[in-house]
Coordinates of N, CA and C and ligand atoms in Angstrom, one line a residue:
M1 N 89.9 55.0 123.6 CA 91.0 54.8 122.6 C 91.1 55.9 121.8
Q2 N 92.2 56.6 121.6 CA 92.6 57.9 120.8 C 93.0 57.3 119.5
V3 N 92.4 58.3 118.5 CA 92.5 57.8 117.1 C 93.4 58.8 116.5
A4 N 94.3 58.3 115.7 CA 95.4 58.9 115.1 C 95.4 58.7 113.4
P5 N 94.6 59.3 112.6 CA 94.7 58.9 111.4 C 96.0 59.3 110.7
S6 N 96.5 58.5 109.8 CA 97.7 58.8 109.1 C 97.6 59.3 107.7
I7 N 98.1 60.6 107.5 CA 97.6 61.4 106.3 C 98.3 60.7 104.9
L8 N 99.1 59.6 105.4 CA 100.0 59.3 104.1 C 98.8 58.7 103.0
S9 N 97.6 58.5 103.6 CA 96.6 57.8 102.6 C 95.6 59.0 102.2
A10 N 96.1 60.2 102.5 CA 95.0 61.5 102.2 C 95.2 61.6 100.7
D11 N 94.5 62.4 100.1 CA 94.7 62.9 98.7 C 95.6 64.2 98.9
F12 N 96.9 64.2 98.3 CA 97.9 65.0 98.8 C 97.6 66.2 97.9
G13 N 96.7 66.1 96.9 CA 96.3 67.2 96.0 C 95.3 68.1 96.5
K14 N 95.0 68.1 97.9 CA 94.2 68.8 98.5 C 94.4 68.4 100.2
L15 N 95.5 68.7 100.5 CA 96.1 67.9 101.7 C 95.4 68.8 102.7
S16 N 95.4 70.2 102.7 CA 94.9 70.9 104.0 C 93.6 70.7 104.1
E17 N 92.7 70.5 103.1 CA 91.4 70.0 103.4 C 91.1 68.7 104.1
E18 N 92.1 67.7 103.5 CA 92.1 66.4 104.1 C 92.6 66.4 105.5
V19 N 93.4 67.2 105.9 CA 93.9 67.4 107.5 C 92.6 68.1 108.3
K20 N 92.1 68.8 107.8 CA 91.1 69.8 108.4 C 89.8 68.7 108.4
A21 N 89.5 67.9 107.5 CA 88.7 67.0 107.5 C 88.5 65.9 108.8
I22 N 89.8 65.2 108.9 CA 89.8 64.4 110.3 C 89.9 65.1 111.4
C23 N 90.2 66.5 111.4 CA 90.1 67.2 112.8 C 88.9 67.5 113.1
D24 N 88.0 68.1 112.1 CA 86.3 68.1 112.1 C 85.8 66.8 112.7
G25 N 86.5 65.8 112.1 CA 85.7 64.5 112.4 C 86.1 63.8 113.7
G26 N 86.6 64.5 114.6 CA 86.8 64.2 115.7 C 88.3 63.3 116.2
C27 N 89.4 63.4 115.3 CA 90.5 62.5 115.6 C 91.1 63.2 116.6
D28 N 92.2 62.5 117.4 CA 92.7 63.0 118.5 C 94.2 63.4 118.3
L29 N 94.7 62.8 117.2 CA 96.2 63.3 116.7 C 96.3 63.1 115.2
V30 N 97.0 63.9 114.6 CA 97.4 63.8 113.0 C 98.7 63.0 112.7
H31 N 98.5 61.8 112.6 CA 99.8 61.1 112.4 C 100.5 61.3 111.1
V32 N 101.6 61.6 111.0 CA 102.7 62.2 110.2 C 103.7 61.2 109.7
D33 N 103.8 60.4 108.8 CA 104.8 59.5 108.5 C 106.1 59.8 107.5
V34 N 107.1 60.0 108.0 CA 108.4 60.6 107.5 C 109.2 59.8 107.1
M35 N 109.3 59.3 105.8 CA 110.2 58.2 105.4 C 111.4 58.9 104.5
D36 N 112.7 58.1 104.7 CA 113.7 58.9 104.0 C 114.3 58.3 102.7
G37 N 113.6 57.0 102.4 CA 114.2 56.3 101.2 C 115.4 55.4 101.3
H38 N 115.8 55.5 102.8 CA 117.0 54.6 103.3 C 116.7 53.5 104.2
F39 N 116.1 54.1 105.4 CA 115.5 53.0 106.6 C 114.5 52.0 106.0
V40 N 113.5 52.8 105.1 CA 112.6 52.2 104.4 C 112.3 52.4 103.0
P41 N 111.9 51.4 102.3 CA 111.9 51.8 100.8 C 110.9 52.7 100.1
N42 N 110.8 54.1 100.9 CA 109.8 54.8 100.2 C 110.2 56.2 100.9
L43 N 109.7 57.2 100.0 CA 110.3 58.6 100.5 C 109.0 59.4 100.8
T44 N 108.7 60.1 101.8 CA 107.5 60.8 101.9 C 107.6 62.3 101.9
I45 N 107.4 62.9 103.2 CA 107.4 64.6 103.1 C 108.6 65.2 104.3
G46 N 108.7 66.2 103.8 CA 109.7 67.2 104.9 C 109.1 68.2 105.4
P47 N 110.0 69.1 106.1 CA 109.3 70.3 106.6 C 108.5 71.0 106.0
V48 N 108.7 71.1 104.7 CA 108.0 72.3 104.1 C 106.4 71.7 104.2
V49 N 106.0 70.6 103.7 CA 104.7 69.8 103.6 C 104.3 69.9 104.9
V50 N 105.1 69.3 105.9 CA 104.6 69.0 107.3 C 104.2 70.4 108.2
N51 N 104.9 71.5 107.6 CA 104.6 72.7 108.2 C 103.1 73.1 107.7
A52 N 102.7 72.8 106.3 CA 101.5 73.0 105.8 C 100.3 72.3 106.6
V53 N 100.8 71.0 106.9 CA 99.8 70.2 107.7 C 99.5 70.8 109.1
A54 N 100.9 71.1 109.7 CA 100.7 71.8 111.1 C 99.6 73.0 111.0
K55 N 100.0 73.5 109.8 CA 98.9 75.0 109.9 C 97.4 74.5 109.5
A56 N 97.0 73.4 108.9 CA 95.8 72.8 108.7 C 95.2 72.3 109.7
A57 N 96.2 71.7 110.7 CA 95.7 70.7 111.9 C 95.1 71.7 112.9
T58 N 93.8 71.3 113.4 CA 93.6 71.9 114.9 C 93.7 70.9 116.0
K59 N 94.4 69.8 115.7 CA 94.8 68.5 116.6 C 96.2 68.5 116.6
P60 N 96.9 67.9 117.7 CA 98.3 68.0 117.7 C 98.9 66.8 116.5
L61 N 100.3 67.2 116.4 CA 100.9 66.3 115.3 C 101.6 65.2 116.2
D62 N 101.6 64.2 115.5 CA 102.1 62.9 115.8 C 103.1 62.4 114.9
I63 N 104.4 62.7 115.0 CA 105.5 62.4 113.6 C 106.0 61.3 114.0
H64 N 106.1 60.2 113.1 CA 106.6 58.9 113.1 C 107.7 59.0 112.0
L65 N 109.1 58.9 112.7 CA 110.0 58.9 111.8 C 110.5 57.6 111.5
M66 N 110.8 57.4 110.1 CA 111.4 56.0 109.4 C 112.5 56.4 108.8
V67 N 113.6 56.7 109.5 CA 114.7 57.5 108.9 C 115.8 56.9 109.5
E68 N 117.2 57.1 108.7 CA 118.5 56.7 109.2 C 119.0 57.7 110.6
N69 N 118.8 58.8 109.8 CA 119.6 59.9 110.9 C 118.5 60.7 111.7
N70 N 118.1 59.9 112.7 CA 117.1 60.6 113.5 C 117.4 61.8 114.4
T71 N 118.8 62.0 114.7 CA 118.8 63.3 115.3 C 118.8 64.6 114.3
F72 N 119.0 64.4 113.0 CA 119.0 65.1 111.9 C 117.4 65.6 111.8
F73 N 116.8 64.8 111.8 CA 115.1 64.7 111.5 C 114.5 65.6 112.7
V74 N 114.8 65.3 114.0 CA 114.4 65.7 115.2 C 114.7 67.2 115.0
D75 N 115.8 67.6 115.0 CA 116.0 68.9 114.8 C 115.3 69.7 113.6
L76 N 115.0 69.0 112.5 CA 114.0 69.5 111.4 C 113.0 69.8 111.7
F77 N 112.2 69.0 112.8 CA 110.8 69.0 112.9 C 110.5 69.6 114.1
A78 N 111.3 69.8 115.0 CA 111.0 70.3 116.3 C 110.4 71.7 116.2
P79 N 110.9 72.6 115.3 CA 110.2 73.9 115.2 C 108.7 73.8 114.9
L80 N 108.2 72.7 114.5 CA 106.8 72.6 113.9 C 106.0 72.5 115.3
K81 N 106.6 72.1 116.6 CA 106.0 71.6 117.8 C 104.9 70.6 117.7
P82 N 105.4 69.5 117.5 CA 104.7 68.3 117.5 C 104.3 67.9 118.8
K83 N 103.2 67.2 119.0 CA 102.9 66.6 120.3 C 103.9 65.5 120.7
Y84 N 104.3 64.7 119.7 CA 105.1 63.4 119.8 C 105.9 63.4 118.7
I85 N 107.2 62.9 118.7 CA 108.1 62.6 118.1 C 108.6 61.0 118.3
T86 N 108.4 60.1 117.3 CA 108.7 58.7 117.6 C 109.6 58.3 116.7
F87 N 110.7 57.3 117.0 CA 111.8 57.0 116.2 C 111.9 55.5 116.6
H88 N 112.4 54.7 115.2 CA 112.6 53.3 115.4 C 113.8 52.9 116.1
I89 N 113.5 52.3 117.3 CA 114.9 51.7 118.1 C 115.8 50.7 117.3
E90 N 115.3 50.0 116.2 CA 116.2 49.7 115.4 C 117.4 50.3 114.6
E91 N 117.0 51.9 114.6 CA 117.9 52.3 114.0 C 118.8 53.4 114.7
E92 N 118.6 53.3 116.0 CA 119.4 54.4 116.9 C 120.2 53.7 117.8
K93 N 121.7 54.2 117.7 CA 122.7 53.7 118.6 C 122.5 54.1 119.9
H94 N 121.9 55.3 120.2 CA 121.7 56.2 121.4 C 120.5 56.3 121.6
P95 N 119.5 55.5 122.0 CA 118.2 55.9 122.1 C 117.8 56.7 123.5
H96 N 118.5 56.3 124.6 CA 118.5 56.9 125.8 C 118.6 58.7 125.4
R97 N 120.0 58.9 124.9 CA 120.3 60.3 124.6 C 119.2 60.9 123.8
L98 N 118.7 60.2 122.7 CA 117.9 61.0 121.9 C 116.2 61.5 122.5
I99 N 115.9 60.3 123.4 CA 114.8 60.6 124.1 C 114.9 61.8 125.0
Q100 N 116.0 62.0 125.7 CA 116.4 63.2 126.6 C 116.2 64.4 125.8
K101 N 116.9 64.2 124.5 CA 116.8 65.4 123.7 C 115.5 66.0 123.2
I102 N 114.7 64.9 122.8 CA 113.5 65.2 122.2 C 112.7 65.8 123.4
K103 N 112.8 65.3 124.5 CA 112.0 65.7 125.8 C 112.5 67.3 126.0
S104 N 113.9 67.5 126.0 CA 114.3 68.9 126.1 C 113.7 69.7 125.3
L105 N 113.1 69.5 124.2 CA 112.9 70.5 123.0 C 111.3 70.7 123.4
G106 N 110.7 70.1 124.4 CA 109.2 70.2 124.9 C 108.5 69.6 124.2
I107 N 108.8 68.2 123.6 CA 108.2 67.4 122.8 C 107.9 65.9 123.4
K108 N 106.6 65.4 123.4 CA 106.7 63.9 123.9 C 107.5 63.0 123.1
A109 N 108.1 62.1 124.0 CA 109.1 61.3 123.0 C 108.7 59.6 123.0
G110 N 108.8 59.0 121.9 CA 108.4 57.7 121.9 C 109.4 56.8 121.0
V111 N 109.5 55.5 121.3 CA 110.2 54.8 120.4 C 109.2 53.8 119.3
V112 N 109.7 53.3 118.4 CA 108.6 52.4 117.6 C 109.6 51.3 117.6
L113 N 108.5 50.0 117.5 CA 109.2 48.8 117.5 C 108.4 48.1 116.2
N114 N 109.6 47.4 115.3 CA 109.1 46.8 114.2 C 108.3 45.5 114.5
P115 N 107.7 44.8 113.8 CA 107.1 43.7 114.1 C 108.0 42.6 114.7
H116 N 109.5 42.3 114.5 CA 110.3 41.4 115.0 C 110.8 41.7 116.3
T117 N 110.6 43.1 116.6 CA 111.5 43.5 117.8 C 110.6 43.6 119.2
P118 N 111.4 42.8 120.2 CA 110.6 42.3 121.4 C 110.5 43.5 122.3
P119 N 109.2 43.6 123.1 CA 109.1 44.7 123.9 C 110.6 44.8 125.0
S120 N 110.9 43.3 125.4 CA 112.1 43.4 126.5 C 113.3 44.2 125.9
S121 N 113.5 44.5 124.5 CA 114.6 45.3 124.1 C 114.5 46.8 124.6
I122 N 113.3 47.2 125.0 CA 113.4 48.6 125.6 C 112.8 48.7 127.2
K123 N 113.2 47.3 127.8 CA 112.8 47.4 129.3 C 113.4 48.4 130.1
Y124 N 114.7 49.0 129.7 CA 115.4 49.9 130.5 C 115.1 51.3 130.1
L125 N 114.3 51.6 129.0 CA 113.8 52.7 128.4 C 112.7 53.2 128.8
I126 N 111.8 52.4 129.4 CA 110.4 52.7 129.5 C 110.1 53.7 130.4
E127 N 110.7 53.7 131.5 CA 110.6 54.9 132.4 C 111.0 56.2 132.1
D128 N 111.4 56.3 131.0 CA 111.8 57.6 130.2 C 110.7 57.8 129.0
L129 N 110.1 57.2 128.7 CA 109.1 57.2 127.4 C 107.9 57.7 127.6
D130 N 107.4 58.5 126.9 CA 105.8 59.1 126.9 C 104.9 58.0 126.1
M131 N 105.6 57.3 125.2 CA 104.8 56.4 124.2 C 105.9 55.2 123.6
V132 N 105.1 54.0 123.4 CA 105.8 53.2 122.6 C 104.8 52.8 121.6
L133 N 105.3 52.7 120.1 CA 104.6 52.5 118.8 C 105.0 51.1 118.4
L134 N 103.9 50.1 118.6 CA 104.1 48.9 118.0 C 103.6 48.9 116.4
M135 N 104.7 48.5 115.5 CA 104.1 48.3 114.2 C 103.3 47.0 113.9
S136 N 102.3 47.2 113.3 CA 101.6 46.0 113.1 C 101.5 45.5 111.6
V137 N 102.5 46.3 110.9 CA 102.6 46.0 109.5 C 104.3 46.4 109.5
N138 N 105.0 46.1 108.2 CA 106.4 46.3 108.3 C 106.3 47.8 107.6
P139 N 107.1 48.6 108.1 CA 106.9 50.2 108.1 C 107.4 50.5 106.4
G140 N 106.7 51.5 105.9 CA 107.1 51.6 104.4 C 105.9 52.2 103.7
F141 N 104.9 51.5 104.1 CA 103.7 51.9 102.9 C 102.4 51.7 103.8
G142 N 101.5 52.4 103.2 CA 99.9 52.2 103.8 C 99.2 51.2 103.2
G143 N 98.1 50.8 103.8 CA 97.3 49.9 102.9 C 97.6 48.5 103.1
Q144 N 98.9 48.1 104.0 CA 99.1 46.7 104.3 C 98.1 45.9 105.2
K145 N 98.2 44.6 105.3 CA 97.4 43.9 106.2 C 98.1 43.8 107.8
F146 N 97.1 43.6 108.6 CA 97.4 43.7 110.1 C 98.6 42.3 110.2
I147 N 99.3 42.7 111.1 CA 99.9 41.3 111.6 C 99.5 41.0 112.9
P148 N 98.7 40.0 113.2 CA 97.9 39.7 114.5 C 98.7 39.5 115.7
S149 N 100.3 39.1 115.5 CA 101.0 38.8 116.6 C 101.1 40.1 117.6
V150 N 100.9 41.5 117.0 CA 101.1 42.5 117.7 C 100.1 42.5 118.9
V151 N 99.0 41.8 118.9 CA 98.0 41.8 120.2 C 99.0 41.3 121.2
Q152 N 99.5 40.2 121.2 CA 100.2 39.4 122.2 C 101.4 40.4 122.6
K153 N 101.9 41.0 121.6 CA 103.1 41.8 122.0 C 102.4 43.0 122.9
A154 N 101.6 43.6 122.6 CA 100.9 44.7 123.2 C 100.8 44.3 124.7
K155 N 100.2 43.1 124.9 CA 99.9 42.6 126.3 C 101.5 42.4 127.0
E156 N 102.3 41.7 126.5 CA 103.5 41.9 127.0 C 104.2 43.1 127.7
L157 N 104.3 44.2 126.3 CA 104.5 45.5 126.8 C 103.7 46.2 127.9
K158 N 102.4 46.0 127.8 CA 101.6 46.3 129.0 C 101.9 46.3 130.4
E159 N 102.5 44.8 130.5 CA 103.0 44.5 131.7 C 104.2 45.1 132.3
L160 N 105.1 45.4 131.2 CA 106.4 46.2 131.5 C 106.2 47.6 131.8
I161 N 105.3 48.0 131.1 CA 104.7 49.6 131.5 C 104.2 49.7 132.6
N162 N 103.1 48.7 133.2 CA 102.6 48.8 134.4 C 103.4 48.8 135.8
K163 N 104.7 48.0 135.4 CA 105.6 47.9 136.2 C 106.6 49.1 136.6
S164 N 106.9 49.9 135.6 CA 107.8 51.1 135.5 C 107.4 52.2 135.3
N165 N 106.3 52.4 134.5 CA 106.0 53.7 133.9 C 104.4 53.6 133.5
P166 N 103.4 53.7 134.4 CA 102.0 53.5 133.9 C 101.4 54.5 133.1
K167 N 102.2 55.6 132.8 CA 101.8 56.8 132.2 C 102.2 56.6 130.9
C168 N 103.1 55.7 130.5 CA 103.4 55.6 129.1 C 102.4 55.0 128.3
L169 N 102.0 55.6 126.9 CA 101.1 55.0 126.3 C 101.5 53.9 125.1
I170 N 100.7 52.9 124.8 CA 100.9 52.1 123.8 C 100.1 52.8 122.5
E171 N 100.9 52.8 121.3 CA 100.1 53.1 119.9 C 100.3 51.8 119.2
V172 N 99.4 51.7 118.5 CA 99.7 50.6 117.3 C 99.4 51.1 115.8
D173 N 100.5 50.7 114.8 CA 100.0 51.3 113.7 C 100.3 50.3 112.2
G174 N 99.2 50.4 111.7 CA 99.4 49.5 110.5 C 98.2 48.3 110.2
G175 N 97.3 48.6 109.2 CA 96.2 47.8 109.0 C 95.6 47.8 109.8
V176 N 95.2 48.9 110.8 CA 94.1 48.8 111.8 C 92.6 49.4 111.2
N177 N 91.6 48.3 111.7 CA 90.3 48.8 111.1 C 89.4 48.3 112.1
D178 N 88.0 48.5 111.7 CA 86.8 48.2 112.6 C 86.8 46.6 113.0
K179 N 87.7 45.8 112.3 CA 87.4 44.3 112.5 C 88.5 43.8 113.7
N180 N 89.9 44.7 113.8 CA 90.9 44.6 114.7 C 90.7 45.3 115.9
I181 N 89.9 46.4 115.9 CA 90.1 47.4 117.0 C 89.7 46.7 118.4
N182 N 88.8 45.7 118.4 CA 88.5 45.3 119.8 C 89.6 44.6 120.4
S183 N 90.3 43.6 119.9 CA 91.5 42.9 120.1 C 92.6 44.1 120.7
L184 N 92.7 45.2 120.1 CA 93.6 46.2 120.5 C 93.2 46.8 121.8
K185 N 91.9 47.1 122.0 CA 91.3 47.8 123.1 C 91.5 46.8 124.3
V186 N 91.3 45.3 124.2 CA 91.3 44.5 125.2 C 92.9 44.2 125.6
A187 N 94.0 44.3 124.8 CA 95.0 44.2 124.8 C 95.6 45.5 125.7
G188 N 95.0 46.4 125.8 CA 95.4 47.7 126.9 C 96.1 48.7 125.6
V189 N 95.8 48.8 124.4 CA 96.2 49.8 123.7 C 95.4 51.1 123.8
D190 N 96.3 52.1 123.9 CA 95.9 53.5 124.2 C 95.4 54.3 122.8
V191 N 96.4 54.5 121.8 CA 96.3 55.0 120.6 C 96.3 54.0 119.2
V192 N 95.3 54.2 118.3 CA 95.6 53.6 117.0 C 95.9 54.5 116.0
V193 N 97.0 54.1 115.0 CA 97.0 54.8 113.8 C 96.1 54.2 112.6
A194 N 95.3 54.9 111.9 CA 94.6 54.2 110.7 C 94.7 55.3 109.5
G195 N 95.2 54.6 108.5 CA 95.6 55.5 107.4 C 94.5 55.2 106.1
S196 N 94.4 53.9 105.6 CA 93.7 53.6 104.8 C 92.2 53.5 104.9
Y197 N 92.1 53.1 106.4 CA 90.8 52.6 106.8 C 90.0 54.0 107.0
V198 N 90.7 55.1 107.5 CA 89.8 56.5 107.5 C 89.8 56.9 106.1
Y199 N 90.9 57.1 105.5 CA 90.8 58.0 104.2 C 90.2 57.2 103.2
G200 N 89.9 55.6 103.4 CA 89.3 55.1 102.3 C 88.0 55.0 102.4
S201 N 87.5 55.7 103.7 CA 85.8 55.5 103.8 C 85.3 56.7 103.4
E202 N 84.0 56.6 103.0 CA 83.3 57.8 102.9 C 82.9 58.7 103.7
D203 N 82.9 58.2 104.8 CA 82.6 59.2 105.9 C 83.8 59.3 107.2
Y204 N 84.6 59.9 107.1 CA 85.8 60.1 108.0 C 85.2 60.1 109.5
Q205 N 84.3 60.9 110.0 CA 84.0 61.0 111.1 C 83.4 59.7 111.7
K206 N 82.7 59.0 110.8 CA 82.2 57.6 111.1 C 83.1 56.7 111.5
A207 N 84.2 56.6 110.3 CA 85.4 55.8 110.5 C 86.0 55.8 111.7
I208 N 86.4 57.2 112.1 CA 87.1 57.5 113.5 C 86.3 57.0 114.6
E209 N 85.0 57.2 114.5 CA 83.9 56.9 115.7 C 84.2 55.4 115.8
S210 N 84.1 54.9 115.0 CA 84.0 53.3 115.0 C 85.4 52.9 115.5
L211 N 86.4 53.4 115.7 CA 87.7 53.0 116.3 C 87.7 53.7 117.8
S212 N 86.9 54.6 118.1 CA 87.2 55.4 119.2 C 86.8 54.8 120.4
Ligands
LIG1 C1 103.4 52.6 107.6 C2 103.0 53.7 108.3 C3 101.5 53.8 108.8 C4 100.6 53.7 107.5 C5 99.1 53.2 108.1 O1 104.8 52.6 107.4 O2 103.6 54.1 109.4 O3 101.2 54.9 109.6 O4 100.5 54.9 106.9 O5 98.3 53.0 107.0 P1 97.2 51.9 107.3 O6 96.5 52.3 108.2 O7 96.7 52.0 105.9 O8 98.1 50.6 107.5
LIG2 ZN1 103.1 55.5 110.8

């Protein structure tokens, strides 16, 4: 299992130290939550701060867009060379086009599904995707409770992925901790995001190890 701590729960007063600490603690990706105050009722960080995160990070960035104008934000963050950019399928009229655009910039592309969005909605996109991110909370805030139906959803998605693009990864984001990690492993999830669980622990390395 790959682990991508979300810096949303980090202490922003010492952000570069917090980013270095998760990288030294053995994380696989640094998860960056970009919120625009429109798609979700919260506002986070833009390219100036994410650039500082990229400089401090020794692991690749995984940028999760929770925004209305996806194309604008892809252009804004592409110069920072993240490994992944994921965008919400609920907010994009032309997902196929945007996936091709992200890939043409040398970045791996993923789509994000809110808790109510079924895997069948992306059946004809899977062959073009590097990753599908399943939300296990409603997007907008760290520290929320895990929605258990995501486990069944991950199993359904895995079946679709096995049929059309076995290389496509499944990522789960929201409320992940040492209690629900096993159910996600069994369901075939490849990457977990964990914000409050990692940054709320005394020892980041131990928290990351307990999920991997
Ligand atoms: C929620 C974000 C998550 C969140 C995870 O909108 O996408 O990445 O920060 O935080 P926890 O692990 O605390 O739910
Ligand atoms: Zn996220």
